[in-house]
């Protein structure tokens, strides 16, 4: 006895299957055709944006602004890496404080350092309360040692 439920395919699925089959046979070859399709020609004719060229001075100004934004972004990124390098202990790198870590070295060491700190915290949270008391006894009341009844 077969428990499969057969559902008829929807019209959308049929259309998708036909479109996929057409693209599978024409797509790679369409890359080598030199003539634009009729749809491309219609879109080109009805384009609302004119094809006027932007003056050289405007293009140069835009490029300079893009370059300035990129320099600022790189500066912020480098500053953040410097802060991160300052937090990672020098002994973890094995290179000493005189050699600057690369960005990828910094990220990898920071990741391992954070994981090690997390493991230490988990281990500390699993210790019984008696290990935290110097005298080895865990007190459940709020009385201090030496307080009389």
JSON list of C-alpha atoms in Angstrom, two decimals:
[
{"chain": "A", "resi": 1, "resn": "UNK", "atom": "CA", "xyz": [0.00, 0.00, 0.00]},
{"chain": "A", "resi": 2, "resn": "UNK", "atom": "CA", "xyz": [1.46, 3.32, -1.08]},
{"chain": "A", "resi": 3, "resn": "UNK", "atom": "CA", "xyz": [1.04, 6.29, 1.30]},
{"chain": "A", "resi": 4, "resn": "UNK", "atom": "CA", "xyz": [2.02, 8.95, -1.24]},
{"chain": "A", "resi": 5, "resn": "UNK", "atom": "CA", "xyz": [-0.48, 11.69, -1.96]},
{"chain": "A", "resi": 6, "resn": "UNK", "atom": "CA", "xyz": [-0.40, 12.86, -5.53]},
{"chain": "A", "resi": 7, "resn": "UNK", "atom": "CA", "xyz": [-1.29, 16.50, -6.10]},
{"chain": "A", "resi": 8, "resn": "UNK", "atom": "CA", "xyz": [-1.91, 17.92, -9.53]},
{"chain": "A", "resi": 9, "resn": "UNK", "atom": "CA", "xyz": [0.71, 20.44, -10.62]},
{"chain": "A", "resi": 10, "resn": "UNK", "atom": "CA", "xyz": [-0.39, 24.03, -10.64]},
{"chain": "A", "resi": 11, "resn": "UNK", "atom": "CA", "xyz": [-0.31, 26.23, -13.71]},
{"chain": "A", "resi": 12, "resn": "UNK", "atom": "CA", "xyz": [2.56, 28.21, -12.20]},
{"chain": "A", "resi": 13, "resn": "UNK", "atom": "CA", "xyz": [4.60, 25.04, -11.77]},
{"chain": "A", "resi": 14, "resn": "UNK", "atom": "CA", "xyz": [3.92, 24.05, -15.38]},
{"chain": "A", "resi": 15, "resn": "UNK", "atom": "CA", "xyz": [4.94, 27.50, -16.62]},
{"chain": "A", "resi": 16, "resn": "UNK", "atom": "CA", "xyz": [8.08, 27.40, -14.49]},
{"chain": "A", "resi": 17, "resn": "UNK", "atom": "CA", "xyz": [8.98, 23.96, -15.80]},
{"chain": "A", "resi": 18, "resn": "UNK", "atom": "CA", "xyz": [8.54, 25.11, -19.41]},
{"chain": "A", "resi": 19, "resn": "UNK", "atom": "CA", "xyz": [10.55, 28.28, -18.82]},
{"chain": "A", "resi": 20, "resn": "UNK", "atom": "CA", "xyz": [13.32, 26.32, -17.09]},
{"chain": "A", "resi": 21, "resn": "UNK", "atom": "CA", "xyz": [13.46, 23.80, -19.93]},
{"chain": "A", "resi": 22, "resn": "UNK", "atom": "CA", "xyz": [13.71, 26.61, -22.50]},
{"chain": "A", "resi": 23, "resn": "UNK", "atom": "CA", "xyz": [16.45, 28.40, -20.56]},
{"chain": "A", "resi": 24, "resn": "UNK", "atom": "CA", "xyz": [18.40, 25.20, -20.06]},
{"chain": "A", "resi": 25, "resn": "UNK", "atom": "CA", "xyz": [18.67, 24.74, -23.83]},
{"chain": "A", "resi": 26, "resn": "UNK", "atom": "CA", "xyz": [19.10, 28.38, -24.90]},
{"chain": "A", "resi": 27, "resn": "UNK", "atom": "CA", "xyz": [20.93, 30.14, -22.06]},
{"chain": "A", "resi": 28, "resn": "UNK", "atom": "CA", "xyz": [24.55, 29.16, -22.73]},
{"chain": "A", "resi": 29, "resn": "UNK", "atom": "CA", "xyz": [24.15, 29.82, -26.44]},
{"chain": "A", "resi": 30, "resn": "UNK", "atom": "CA", "xyz": [22.43, 33.16, -25.93]},
{"chain": "A", "resi": 31, "resn": "UNK", "atom": "CA", "xyz": [25.67, 34.53, -24.48]},
{"chain": "A", "resi": 32, "resn": "UNK", "atom": "CA", "xyz": [27.30, 34.26, -27.89]},
{"chain": "A", "resi": 33, "resn": "UNK", "atom": "CA", "xyz": [24.62, 36.08, -29.87]},
{"chain": "A", "resi": 34, "resn": "UNK", "atom": "CA", "xyz": [25.54, 39.57, -31.04]},
{"chain": "A", "resi": 35, "resn": "UNK", "atom": "CA", "xyz": [22.06, 40.88, -31.74]},
{"chain": "A", "resi": 36, "resn": "UNK", "atom": "CA", "xyz": [20.04, 42.28, -28.84]},
{"chain": "A", "resi": 37, "resn": "UNK", "atom": "CA", "xyz": [16.61, 40.83, -28.28]},
{"chain": "A", "resi": 38, "resn": "UNK", "atom": "CA", "xyz": [13.47, 42.74, -29.21]},
{"chain": "A", "resi": 39, "resn": "UNK", "atom": "CA", "xyz": [12.71, 43.31, -25.53]},
{"chain": "A", "resi": 40, "resn": "UNK", "atom": "CA", "xyz": [16.14, 44.92, -25.00]},
{"chain": "A", "resi": 41, "resn": "UNK", "atom": "CA", "xyz": [15.58, 47.24, -27.95]},
{"chain": "A", "resi": 42, "resn": "UNK", "atom": "CA", "xyz": [12.19, 48.33, -26.58]},
{"chain": "A", "resi": 43, "resn": "UNK", "atom": "CA", "xyz": [13.68, 49.03, -23.14]},
{"chain": "A", "resi": 44, "resn": "UNK", "atom": "CA", "xyz": [16.50, 51.03, -24.72]},
{"chain": "A", "resi": 45, "resn": "UNK", "atom": "CA", "xyz": [14.07, 53.19, -26.70]},
{"chain": "A", "resi": 46, "resn": "UNK", "atom": "CA", "xyz": [11.82, 53.91, -23.71]},
{"chain": "A", "resi": 47, "resn": "UNK", "atom": "CA", "xyz": [14.62, 54.63, -21.26]},
{"chain": "A", "resi": 48, "resn": "UNK", "atom": "CA", "xyz": [13.83, 57.76, -19.24]},
{"chain": "A", "resi": 49, "resn": "UNK", "atom": "CA", "xyz": [17.44, 58.54, -18.41]},
{"chain": "A", "resi": 50, "resn": "UNK", "atom": "CA", "xyz": [19.34, 60.28, -21.11]},
{"chain": "A", "resi": 51, "resn": "UNK", "atom": "CA", "xyz": [22.72, 58.99, -22.21]},
{"chain": "A", "resi": 52, "resn": "UNK", "atom": "CA", "xyz": [24.54, 62.31, -21.88]},
{"chain": "A", "resi": 53, "resn": "UNK", "atom": "CA", "xyz": [28.07, 62.07, -20.61]},
{"chain": "A", "resi": 54, "resn": "UNK", "atom": "CA", "xyz": [29.01, 63.53, -17.25]},
{"chain": "A", "resi": 55, "resn": "UNK", "atom": "CA", "xyz": [31.64, 66.27, -17.47]},
{"chain": "A", "resi": 56, "resn": "UNK", "atom": "CA", "xyz": [35.19, 65.23, -16.61]},
{"chain": "A", "resi": 57, "resn": "UNK", "atom": "CA", "xyz": [35.36, 67.66, -13.66]},
{"chain": "A", "resi": 58, "resn": "UNK", "atom": "CA", "xyz": [32.22, 66.16, -12.09]},
{"chain": "A", "resi": 59, "resn": "UNK", "atom": "CA", "xyz": [33.53, 62.62, -12.55]},
{"chain": "A", "resi": 60, "resn": "UNK", "atom": "CA", "xyz": [36.86, 63.60, -11.01]},
{"chain": "A", "resi": 61, "resn": "UNK", "atom": "CA", "xyz": [35.14, 65.27, -8.04]},
{"chain": "A", "resi": 62, "resn": "UNK", "atom": "CA", "xyz": [32.97, 62.18, -7.43]},
{"chain": "A", "resi": 63, "resn": "UNK", "atom": "CA", "xyz": [36.02, 59.92, -7.60]},
{"chain": "A", "resi": 64, "resn": "UNK", "atom": "CA", "xyz": [37.87, 62.09, -5.09]},
{"chain": "A", "resi": 65, "resn": "UNK", "atom": "CA", "xyz": [34.89, 61.94, -2.71]},
{"chain": "A", "resi": 66, "resn": "UNK", "atom": "CA", "xyz": [34.69, 58.14, -3.06]},
{"chain": "A", "resi": 67, "resn": "UNK", "atom": "CA", "xyz": [38.41, 57.87, -2.36]},
{"chain": "A", "resi": 68, "resn": "UNK", "atom": "CA", "xyz": [38.09, 60.10, 0.72]},
{"chain": "A", "resi": 69, "resn": "UNK", "atom": "CA", "xyz": [35.21, 58.01, 2.07]},
{"chain": "A", "resi": 70, "resn": "UNK", "atom": "CA", "xyz": [37.23, 54.83, 1.52]},
{"chain": "A", "resi": 71, "resn": "UNK", "atom": "CA", "xyz": [40.27, 56.31, 3.31]},
{"chain": "A", "resi": 72, "resn": "UNK", "atom": "CA", "xyz": [38.06, 57.27, 6.27]},
{"chain": "A", "resi": 73, "resn": "UNK", "atom": "CA", "xyz": [36.56, 53.77, 6.36]},
{"chain": "A", "resi": 74, "resn": "UNK", "atom": "CA", "xyz": [40.01, 52.17, 6.26]},
{"chain": "A", "resi": 75, "resn": "UNK", "atom": "CA", "xyz": [41.19, 54.51, 9.02]},
{"chain": "A", "resi": 76, "resn": "UNK", "atom": "CA", "xyz": [38.29, 53.52, 11.27]},
{"chain": "A", "resi": 77, "resn": "UNK", "atom": "CA", "xyz": [38.92, 49.85, 10.54]},
{"chain": "A", "resi": 78, "resn": "UNK", "atom": "CA", "xyz": [42.63, 50.17, 11.32]},
{"chain": "A", "resi": 79, "resn": "UNK", "atom": "CA", "xyz": [41.85, 52.01, 14.57]},
{"chain": "A", "resi": 80, "resn": "UNK", "atom": "CA", "xyz": [39.49, 49.22, 15.61]},
{"chain": "A", "resi": 81, "resn": "UNK", "atom": "CA", "xyz": [42.18, 46.62, 14.89]},
{"chain": "A", "resi": 82, "resn": "UNK", "atom": "CA", "xyz": [44.69, 48.61, 16.94]},
{"chain": "A", "resi": 83, "resn": "UNK", "atom": "CA", "xyz": [42.28, 48.58, 19.90]},
{"chain": "A", "resi": 84, "resn": "UNK", "atom": "CA", "xyz": [41.75, 44.83, 19.47]},
{"chain": "A", "resi": 85, "resn": "UNK", "atom": "CA", "xyz": [45.51, 44.22, 19.29]},
{"chain": "A", "resi": 86, "resn": "UNK", "atom": "CA", "xyz": [45.87, 46.12, 22.56]},
{"chain": "A", "resi": 87, "resn": "UNK", "atom": "CA", "xyz": [43.41, 43.81, 24.31]},
{"chain": "A", "resi": 88, "resn": "UNK", "atom": "CA", "xyz": [45.00, 40.54, 23.21]},
{"chain": "A", "resi": 89, "resn": "UNK", "atom": "CA", "xyz": [47.88, 39.50, 25.51]},
{"chain": "A", "resi": 90, "resn": "UNK", "atom": "CA", "xyz": [51.29, 39.61, 23.79]},
{"chain": "A", "resi": 91, "resn": "UNK", "atom": "CA", "xyz": [52.25, 36.12, 24.90]},
{"chain": "A", "resi": 92, "resn": "UNK", "atom": "CA", "xyz": [49.42, 34.59, 22.84]},
{"chain": "A", "resi": 93, "resn": "UNK", "atom": "CA", "xyz": [51.00, 35.62, 19.56]},
{"chain": "A", "resi": 94, "resn": "UNK", "atom": "CA", "xyz": [54.45, 34.29, 20.39]},
{"chain": "A", "resi": 95, "resn": "UNK", "atom": "CA", "xyz": [55.91, 37.26, 18.53]},
{"chain": "A", "resi": 96, "resn": "UNK", "atom": "CA", "xyz": [56.25, 39.71, 21.36]},
{"chain": "A", "resi": 97, "resn": "UNK", "atom": "CA", "xyz": [55.11, 43.32, 21.59]},
{"chain": "A", "resi": 98, "resn": "UNK", "atom": "CA", "xyz": [57.69, 44.59, 19.09]},
{"chain": "A", "resi": 99, "resn": "UNK", "atom": "CA", "xyz": [56.00, 42.94, 16.08]},
{"chain": "A", "resi": 100, "resn": "UNK", "atom": "CA", "xyz": [52.56, 44.11, 14.97]},
{"chain": "A", "resi": 101, "resn": "UNK", "atom": "CA", "xyz": [50.05, 41.35, 14.24]},
{"chain": "A", "resi": 102, "resn": "UNK", "atom": "CA", "xyz": [48.35, 41.26, 10.86]},
{"chain": "A", "resi": 103, "resn": "UNK", "atom": "CA", "xyz": [44.60, 41.73, 10.71]},
{"chain": "A", "resi": 104, "resn": "UNK", "atom": "CA", "xyz": [43.90, 38.03, 10.14]},
{"chain": "A", "resi": 105, "resn": "UNK", "atom": "CA", "xyz": [46.27, 37.05, 12.97]},
{"chain": "A", "resi": 106, "resn": "UNK", "atom": "CA", "xyz": [44.52, 39.55, 15.22]},
{"chain": "A", "resi": 107, "resn": "UNK", "atom": "CA", "xyz": [41.08, 38.17, 14.40]},
{"chain": "A", "resi": 108, "resn": "UNK", "atom": "CA", "xyz": [42.15, 34.56, 14.88]},
{"chain": "A", "resi": 109, "resn": "UNK", "atom": "CA", "xyz": [43.91, 35.24, 18.18]},
{"chain": "A", "resi": 110, "resn": "UNK", "atom": "CA", "xyz": [40.96, 37.31, 19.42]},
{"chain": "A", "resi": 111, "resn": "UNK", "atom": "CA", "xyz": [38.56, 34.50, 18.53]},
{"chain": "A", "resi": 112, "resn": "UNK", "atom": "CA", "xyz": [40.65, 31.90, 20.37]},
{"chain": "A", "resi": 113, "resn": "UNK", "atom": "CA", "xyz": [41.16, 34.23, 23.33]},
{"chain": "A", "resi": 114, "resn": "UNK", "atom": "CA", "xyz": [37.41, 34.89, 23.65]},
{"chain": "A", "resi": 115, "resn": "UNK", "atom": "CA", "xyz": [36.67, 31.16, 23.42]},
{"chain": "A", "resi": 116, "resn": "UNK", "atom": "CA", "xyz": [39.26, 30.41, 26.13]},
{"chain": "A", "resi": 117, "resn": "UNK", "atom": "CA", "xyz": [37.80, 33.10, 28.41]},
{"chain": "A", "resi": 118, "resn": "UNK", "atom": "CA", "xyz": [34.30, 31.73, 27.83]},
{"chain": "A", "resi": 119, "resn": "UNK", "atom": "CA", "xyz": [35.45, 28.22, 28.75]},
{"chain": "A", "resi": 120, "resn": "UNK", "atom": "CA", "xyz": [37.07, 29.56, 31.92]},
{"chain": "A", "resi": 121, "resn": "UNK", "atom": "CA", "xyz": [33.83, 31.28, 32.89]},
{"chain": "A", "resi": 122, "resn": "UNK", "atom": "CA", "xyz": [31.83, 28.12, 32.27]},
{"chain": "A", "resi": 123, "resn": "UNK", "atom": "CA", "xyz": [34.25, 26.11, 34.42]},
{"chain": "A", "resi": 124, "resn": "UNK", "atom": "CA", "xyz": [34.03, 28.69, 37.21]},
{"chain": "A", "resi": 125, "resn": "UNK", "atom": "CA", "xyz": [30.23, 28.61, 37.10]},
{"chain": "A", "resi": 126, "resn": "UNK", "atom": "CA", "xyz": [30.27, 24.83, 37.50]},
{"chain": "A", "resi": 127, "resn": "UNK", "atom": "CA", "xyz": [32.44, 24.83, 40.63]},
{"chain": "A", "resi": 128, "resn": "UNK", "atom": "CA", "xyz": [30.63, 24.24, 43.92]},
{"chain": "A", "resi": 129, "resn": "UNK", "atom": "CA", "xyz": [30.31, 27.18, 46.30]},
{"chain": "A", "resi": 130, "resn": "UNK", "atom": "CA", "xyz": [32.67, 25.54, 48.84]},
{"chain": "A", "resi": 131, "resn": "UNK", "atom": "CA", "xyz": [35.63, 26.14, 46.52]},
{"chain": "A", "resi": 132, "resn": "UNK", "atom": "CA", "xyz": [35.10, 29.90, 46.73]},
{"chain": "A", "resi": 133, "resn": "UNK", "atom": "CA", "xyz": [35.20, 30.11, 50.51]},
{"chain": "A", "resi": 134, "resn": "UNK", "atom": "CA", "xyz": [38.70, 30.37, 51.98]},
{"chain": "A", "resi": 135, "resn": "UNK", "atom": "CA", "xyz": [37.80, 28.23, 54.95]},
{"chain": "A", "resi": 136, "resn": "UNK", "atom": "CA", "xyz": [36.27, 25.52, 52.77]},
{"chain": "A", "resi": 137, "resn": "UNK", "atom": "CA", "xyz": [32.78, 25.89, 54.22]},
{"chain": "A", "resi": 138, "resn": "UNK", "atom": "CA", "xyz": [29.78, 27.17, 52.34]},
{"chain": "A", "resi": 139, "resn": "UNK", "atom": "CA", "xyz": [27.47, 29.31, 54.43]},
{"chain": "A", "resi": 140, "resn": "UNK", "atom": "CA", "xyz": [23.81, 29.47, 53.59]},
{"chain": "A", "resi": 141, "resn": "UNK", "atom": "CA", "xyz": [22.94, 32.22, 56.05]},
{"chain": "A", "resi": 142, "resn": "UNK", "atom": "CA", "xyz": [23.82, 35.87, 55.85]},
{"chain": "A", "resi": 143, "resn": "UNK", "atom": "CA", "xyz": [25.68, 35.89, 59.20]},
{"chain": "A", "resi": 144, "resn": "UNK", "atom": "CA", "xyz": [29.31, 36.85, 59.20]},
{"chain": "A", "resi": 145, "resn": "UNK", "atom": "CA", "xyz": [31.96, 34.74, 60.85]},
{"chain": "A", "resi": 146, "resn": "UNK", "atom": "CA", "xyz": [32.32, 35.61, 64.52]},
{"chain": "A", "resi": 147, "resn": "UNK", "atom": "CA", "xyz": [28.76, 36.91, 64.84]},
{"chain": "A", "resi": 148, "resn": "UNK", "atom": "CA", "xyz": [27.00, 35.65, 67.98]},
{"chain": "A", "resi": 149, "resn": "UNK", "atom": "CA", "xyz": [23.52, 34.09, 68.01]}
]
